[in-house]
mmCIF file of C-alpha atoms in Angstrom:
data_model
loop_
_atom_site.group_PDB
_atom_site.id
_atom_site.type_symbol
_atom_site.label_atom_id
_atom_site.label_comp_id
_atom_site.label_asym_id
_atom_site.label_seq_id
_atom_site.Cartn_x
_atom_site.Cartn_y
_atom_site.Cartn_z
ATOM 1 C CA ASP F 1 120.052 98.636 90.219
ATOM 2 C CA ALA F 2 116.907 98.749 92.303
ATOM 3 C CA ASP F 3 113.631 99.635 90.603
ATOM 4 C CA VAL F 4 112.984 102.376 93.187
ATOM 5 C CA THR F 5 116.015 104.095 94.721
ATOM 6 C CA GLN F 6 115.822 106.324 97.767
ATOM 7 C CA THR F 7 118.565 108.581 99.033
ATOM 8 C CA PRO F 8 119.852 108.956 101.638
ATOM 9 C CA ARG F 9 119.313 105.615 103.417
ATOM 10 C CA ASN F 10 119.860 107.170 106.814
ATOM 11 C CA ARG F 11 119.883 110.771 107.950
ATOM 12 C CA ILE F 12 120.163 112.540 111.261
ATOM 13 C CA THR F 13 119.209 116.190 111.260
ATOM 14 C CA LYS F 14 118.562 118.917 113.773
ATOM 15 C CA THR F 15 115.253 120.497 114.636
ATOM 16 C CA GLY F 16 114.472 123.397 112.337
ATOM 17 C CA LYS F 17 116.649 122.252 109.466
ATOM 18 C CA ARG F 18 115.337 121.800 105.944
ATOM 19 C CA ILE F 19 115.886 118.359 104.502
ATOM 20 C CA MET F 20 115.095 116.705 101.203
ATOM 21 C CA LEU F 21 114.573 113.018 100.584
ATOM 22 C CA GLU F 22 114.953 111.874 97.024
ATOM 23 C CA CYS F 23 113.351 109.066 95.069
ATOM 24 C CA SER F 24 114.014 107.864 91.549
ATOM 25 C CA GLN F 25 112.481 104.922 89.696
ATOM 26 C CA THR F 26 113.256 102.880 86.605
ATOM 27 C CA LYS F 27 109.836 101.189 86.395
ATOM 28 C CA GLY F 28 108.456 103.761 83.963
ATOM 29 C CA HIS F 29 105.426 104.212 86.211
ATOM 30 C CA ASP F 30 103.479 107.460 86.186
ATOM 31 C CA ARG F 31 102.229 107.180 89.765
ATOM 32 C CA MET F 32 104.529 107.872 92.704
ATOM 33 C CA TYR F 33 103.887 108.089 96.426
ATOM 34 C CA TRP F 34 105.552 109.084 99.675
ATOM 35 C CA TYR F 35 104.684 107.210 102.871
ATOM 36 C CA ARG F 36 105.960 107.313 106.395
ATOM 37 C CA GLN F 37 106.022 104.278 108.624
ATOM 38 C CA ASP F 38 105.832 104.437 112.391
ATOM 39 C CA PRO F 39 105.594 101.568 114.899
ATOM 40 C CA GLY F 40 101.963 100.838 115.680
ATOM 41 C CA LEU F 41 100.699 103.267 113.062
ATOM 42 C CA GLY F 42 101.704 101.476 109.909
ATOM 43 C CA LEU F 43 102.143 103.175 106.548
ATOM 44 C CA ARG F 44 100.567 106.583 106.172
ATOM 45 C CA LEU F 45 100.334 108.457 102.908
ATOM 46 C CA ILE F 46 102.002 111.880 102.823
ATOM 47 C CA TYR F 47 101.742 112.921 99.156
ATOM 48 C CA TYR F 48 101.086 111.279 95.844
ATOM 49 C CA SER F 49 101.456 112.166 92.178
ATOM 50 C CA PHE F 50 99.701 110.563 89.236
ATOM 51 C CA ASP F 51 101.843 112.323 86.648
ATOM 52 C CA VAL F 52 104.426 115.125 86.421
ATOM 53 C CA LYS F 53 101.812 117.880 86.603
ATOM 54 C CA ASP F 54 99.703 116.252 89.302
ATOM 55 C CA ILE F 55 100.417 116.582 93.046
ATOM 56 C CA ASN F 56 97.991 115.571 95.754
ATOM 57 C CA LYS F 57 98.026 115.697 99.526
ATOM 58 C CA GLY F 58 97.686 112.485 101.470
ATOM 59 C CA GLU F 59 96.412 112.008 104.991
ATOM 60 C CA ILE F 60 99.401 113.569 106.781
ATOM 61 C CA SER F 61 100.850 116.287 104.501
ATOM 62 C CA ASP F 62 101.302 119.056 107.081
ATOM 63 C CA GLY F 63 104.964 119.962 107.464
ATOM 64 C CA TYR F 64 105.925 118.318 104.178
ATOM 65 C CA SER F 65 106.167 119.377 100.558
ATOM 66 C CA VAL F 66 107.014 117.496 97.369
ATOM 67 C CA SER F 67 108.367 118.115 93.911
ATOM 68 C CA ARG F 68 107.885 115.909 90.857
ATOM 69 C CA GLN F 69 110.895 116.851 88.765
ATOM 70 C CA ALA F 70 110.310 114.213 86.086
ATOM 71 C CA GLN F 71 108.359 111.035 85.568
ATOM 72 C CA ALA F 72 111.138 109.158 87.308
ATOM 73 C CA LYS F 73 111.876 111.563 90.184
ATOM 74 C CA PHE F 74 109.787 112.526 93.172
ATOM 75 C CA SER F 75 111.334 114.291 96.149
ATOM 76 C CA LEU F 76 109.986 114.956 99.630
ATOM 77 C CA SER F 77 111.014 117.984 101.676
ATOM 78 C CA LEU F 78 110.660 118.779 105.345
ATOM 79 C CA GLU F 79 110.758 122.565 105.435
ATOM 80 C CA SER F 80 111.569 122.818 109.144
ATOM 81 C CA ALA F 81 112.141 119.401 110.662
ATOM 82 C CA ILE F 82 110.673 118.572 114.074
ATOM 83 C CA PRO F 83 111.333 115.527 116.293
ATOM 84 C CA ASN F 84 107.956 113.917 115.633
ATOM 85 C CA GLN F 85 108.911 113.616 111.979
ATOM 86 C CA THR F 86 111.402 110.977 113.028
ATOM 87 C CA ALA F 87 110.266 107.936 111.065
ATOM 88 C CA LEU F 88 110.977 105.551 108.221
ATOM 89 C CA TYR F 89 110.046 107.105 104.886
ATOM 90 C CA PHE F 90 109.163 105.118 101.779
ATOM 91 C CA CYS F 91 108.743 106.088 98.191
ATOM 92 C CA ALA F 92 106.532 103.845 96.030
ATOM 93 C CA THR F 93 105.376 103.616 92.428
ATOM 94 C CA SER F 94 102.432 101.974 90.711
ATOM 95 C CA ASP F 95 101.217 101.292 87.201
ATOM 96 C CA PRO F 96 98.007 103.051 86.125
ATOM 97 C CA GLY F 97 96.952 99.986 84.238
ATOM 98 C CA GLU F 98 95.836 96.611 85.484
ATOM 99 C CA THR F 99 97.813 96.693 88.698
ATOM 100 C CA ALA F 100 96.882 100.258 89.629
ATOM 101 C CA ASN F 101 94.913 99.199 92.622
ATOM 102 C CA TYR F 102 97.382 96.803 94.166
ATOM 103 C CA GLY F 103 100.824 96.717 92.567
ATOM 104 C CA TYR F 104 102.997 99.058 94.561
ATOM 105 C CA THR F 105 106.784 98.880 94.233
ATOM 106 C CA PHE F 106 108.523 100.330 97.259
ATOM 107 C CA GLY F 107 112.016 101.658 97.715
ATOM 108 C CA SER F 108 114.209 100.491 100.602
ATOM 109 C CA GLY F 109 113.353 103.491 102.713
ATOM 110 C CA THR F 110 115.058 106.435 104.372
ATOM 111 C CA ARG F 111 115.447 106.308 108.136
ATOM 112 C CA LEU F 112 115.190 109.917 109.316
ATOM 113 C CA THR F 113 115.998 111.033 112.858
ATOM 114 C CA VAL F 114 115.320 114.594 113.938
ATOM 115 C CA VAL F 115 117.129 115.590 117.120
ATOM 116 C CA GLN O 1 87.398 102.649 114.080
ATOM 117 C CA LYS O 2 90.341 102.089 111.762
ATOM 118 C CA GLU O 3 89.506 101.083 108.199
ATOM 119 C CA VAL O 4 91.869 98.138 108.437
ATOM 120 C CA GLU O 5 92.765 96.315 111.653
ATOM 121 C CA GLN O 6 95.680 93.942 111.965
ATOM 122 C CA ASP O 7 97.079 92.213 115.046
ATOM 123 C CA PRO O 8 100.643 93.532 115.437
ATOM 124 C CA GLY O 9 101.985 90.356 117.040
ATOM 125 C CA PRO O 10 104.789 89.518 117.400
ATOM 126 C CA LEU O 11 104.059 85.957 116.378
ATOM 127 C CA SER O 12 106.695 83.342 117.045
ATOM 128 C CA VAL O 13 106.365 79.833 115.600
ATOM 129 C CA PRO O 14 108.644 76.818 115.119
ATOM 130 C CA GLU O 15 109.932 75.947 111.682
ATOM 131 C CA GLY O 16 107.423 73.850 109.752
ATOM 132 C CA ALA O 17 104.359 75.288 111.473
ATOM 133 C CA ILE O 18 101.302 76.639 109.692
ATOM 134 C CA VAL O 19 100.979 80.369 110.185
ATOM 135 C CA SER O 20 97.735 82.304 110.017
ATOM 136 C CA LEU O 21 97.802 86.091 109.639
ATOM 137 C CA ASN O 22 94.576 88.074 109.650
ATOM 138 C CA CYS O 23 93.044 91.460 108.965
ATOM 139 C CA THR O 24 89.578 92.898 109.275
ATOM 140 C CA TYR O 25 88.252 95.870 107.379
ATOM 141 C CA SER O 26 85.246 98.117 107.729
ATOM 142 C CA ASN O 27 84.493 99.510 104.268
ATOM 143 C CA SER O 28 82.565 97.159 102.040
ATOM 144 C CA ALA O 29 83.572 99.238 99.006
ATOM 145 C CA PHE O 30 87.086 97.818 99.144
ATOM 146 C CA GLN O 31 87.687 95.725 96.065
ATOM 147 C CA TYR O 32 91.263 94.512 96.037
ATOM 148 C CA PHE O 33 93.090 92.659 98.767
ATOM 149 C CA MET O 34 96.857 92.341 99.078
ATOM 150 C CA TRP O 35 99.542 91.006 101.308
ATOM 151 C CA TYR O 36 102.967 92.597 101.474
ATOM 152 C CA ARG O 37 106.067 91.175 103.139
ATOM 153 C CA GLN O 38 108.619 93.495 104.680
ATOM 154 C CA TYR O 39 112.047 92.321 105.784
ATOM 155 C CA SER O 40 114.008 94.346 108.299
ATOM 156 C CA ARG O 41 115.472 97.516 106.809
ATOM 157 C CA LYS O 42 113.691 96.921 103.517
ATOM 158 C CA GLY O 43 110.581 98.254 101.830
ATOM 159 C CA PRO O 44 107.395 96.185 101.603
ATOM 160 C CA GLU O 45 107.164 93.849 98.627
ATOM 161 C CA LEU O 46 103.943 92.570 97.126
ATOM 162 C CA LEU O 47 103.410 88.944 98.057
ATOM 163 C CA MET O 48 99.894 88.162 96.894
ATOM 164 C CA TYR O 49 96.790 89.925 95.680
ATOM 165 C CA THR O 50 93.200 88.957 95.001
ATOM 166 C CA TYR O 51 89.922 90.687 94.241
ATOM 167 C CA SER O 52 87.330 88.092 94.987
ATOM 168 C CA SER O 53 86.090 86.083 97.902
ATOM 169 C CA GLY O 54 87.663 82.667 98.261
ATOM 170 C CA ASN O 55 91.178 81.304 98.267
ATOM 171 C CA LYS O 56 94.178 82.009 96.113
ATOM 172 C CA GLU O 57 97.219 79.803 96.402
ATOM 173 C CA ASP O 58 100.835 80.466 95.462
ATOM 174 C CA GLY O 59 103.281 77.828 96.610
ATOM 175 C CA ARG O 60 103.298 77.717 100.403
ATOM 176 C CA PHE O 61 101.116 80.827 100.618
ATOM 177 C CA THR O 62 97.320 80.998 100.528
ATOM 178 C CA ALA O 63 95.340 84.240 100.592
ATOM 179 C CA GLN O 64 91.753 83.978 101.761
ATOM 180 C CA VAL O 65 89.070 86.644 101.504
ATOM 181 C CA ASP O 66 85.633 86.587 103.091
ATOM 182 C CA LYS O 67 83.818 89.698 101.927
ATOM 183 C CA SER O 68 80.685 88.918 103.879
ATOM 184 C CA SER O 69 82.669 89.048 107.138
ATOM 185 C CA LYS O 70 85.152 91.690 105.887
ATOM 186 C CA TYR O 71 87.970 89.367 106.882
ATOM 187 C CA ILE O 72 91.147 88.449 105.049
ATOM 188 C CA SER O 73 93.811 85.927 105.921
ATOM 189 C CA LEU O 74 97.235 84.780 104.779
ATOM 190 C CA PHE O 75 98.267 81.223 105.491
ATOM 191 C CA ILE O 76 101.862 80.063 105.315
ATOM 192 C CA ARG O 77 102.432 76.334 105.183
ATOM 193 C CA ASP O 78 105.685 74.660 106.199
ATOM 194 C CA SER O 79 107.002 77.975 107.520
ATOM 195 C CA GLN O 80 110.727 78.622 107.101
ATOM 196 C CA PRO O 81 113.147 80.889 108.971
ATOM 197 C CA SER O 82 113.347 82.933 105.766
ATOM 198 C CA ASP O 83 109.645 83.763 106.240
ATOM 199 C CA SER O 84 110.570 85.830 109.295
ATOM 200 C CA ALA O 85 109.402 89.305 108.402
ATOM 201 C CA THR O 86 106.559 91.748 108.987
ATOM 202 C CA TYR O 87 103.440 91.012 106.940
ATOM 203 C CA LEU O 88 101.150 93.866 105.982
ATOM 204 C CA CYS O 89 97.674 93.517 104.611
ATOM 205 C CA ALA O 90 96.544 96.211 102.208
ATOM 206 C CA ILE O 91 93.079 96.856 100.913
ATOM 207 C CA SER O 92 92.203 98.989 97.933
ATOM 208 C CA GLY O 93 89.189 100.636 96.438
ATOM 209 C CA TYR O 94 88.490 103.752 94.342
ATOM 210 C CA GLN O 95 92.195 104.517 93.879
ATOM 211 C CA LYS O 96 92.862 104.472 97.594
ATOM 212 C CA VAL O 97 95.033 101.877 99.332
ATOM 213 C CA THR O 98 94.869 101.406 103.099
ATOM 214 C CA PHE O 99 97.539 99.382 104.847
ATOM 215 C CA GLY O 100 97.289 97.410 108.067
ATOM 216 C CA THR O 101 99.904 98.115 110.721
ATOM 217 C CA GLY O 102 101.657 94.811 110.069
ATOM 218 C CA THR O 103 102.221 91.567 111.988
ATOM 219 C CA LYS O 104 105.800 90.673 112.875
ATOM 220 C CA LEU O 105 106.473 86.977 112.354
ATOM 221 C CA GLN O 106 109.465 85.044 113.634
ATOM 222 C CA VAL O 107 110.036 81.451 112.531
ATOM 223 C CA ILE O 108 112.385 79.678 114.865
ATOM 224 C CA PRO O 109 114.654 76.950 113.403
#
């Protein structure tokens, strides 16, 4: 099994629909992140969580919300999807110890298309 | 000005060539320097990291950091078709990681 599992892998949804992307990890890491990746813009941070009770906005949080259900689970929701949220979404984890500043483990991504 | 600038490519080289991938950054507070490799339809995976100026070698890969010029490089020797991927630089400081936009590399057999 992958260290970081994202579901679904692909999703097409209609404008205005609510959608949830799920992430689970077996690394035992406290820190989890959601990024979106767009051509020419790279990876941009949406939300991050340093433990179950900690949720923080990233640089592009508008239109998104998150829930940290457990140490191993971090879900991202689009409350009312719009076409410019079409992107590749990645969940990542990191270790708060020695590798906190550079050791991200990414999932395989969710390709979301909003039509 | 973006905090991290990376040439998007694409870069196409013949098998066996030496590849040079580069990033510049603007914030001198950045402390850690990383390179990630991302294959098509996969998430980025950490390839190399360093926190000091100079070179760090790992097999065919060498990461180079010049803090005085705010310039980082990744060199790939004897490039292989399996090296075809997008390479992202990432720079970290004060709990914040900033990624470059990635350079797409194709190694032609």
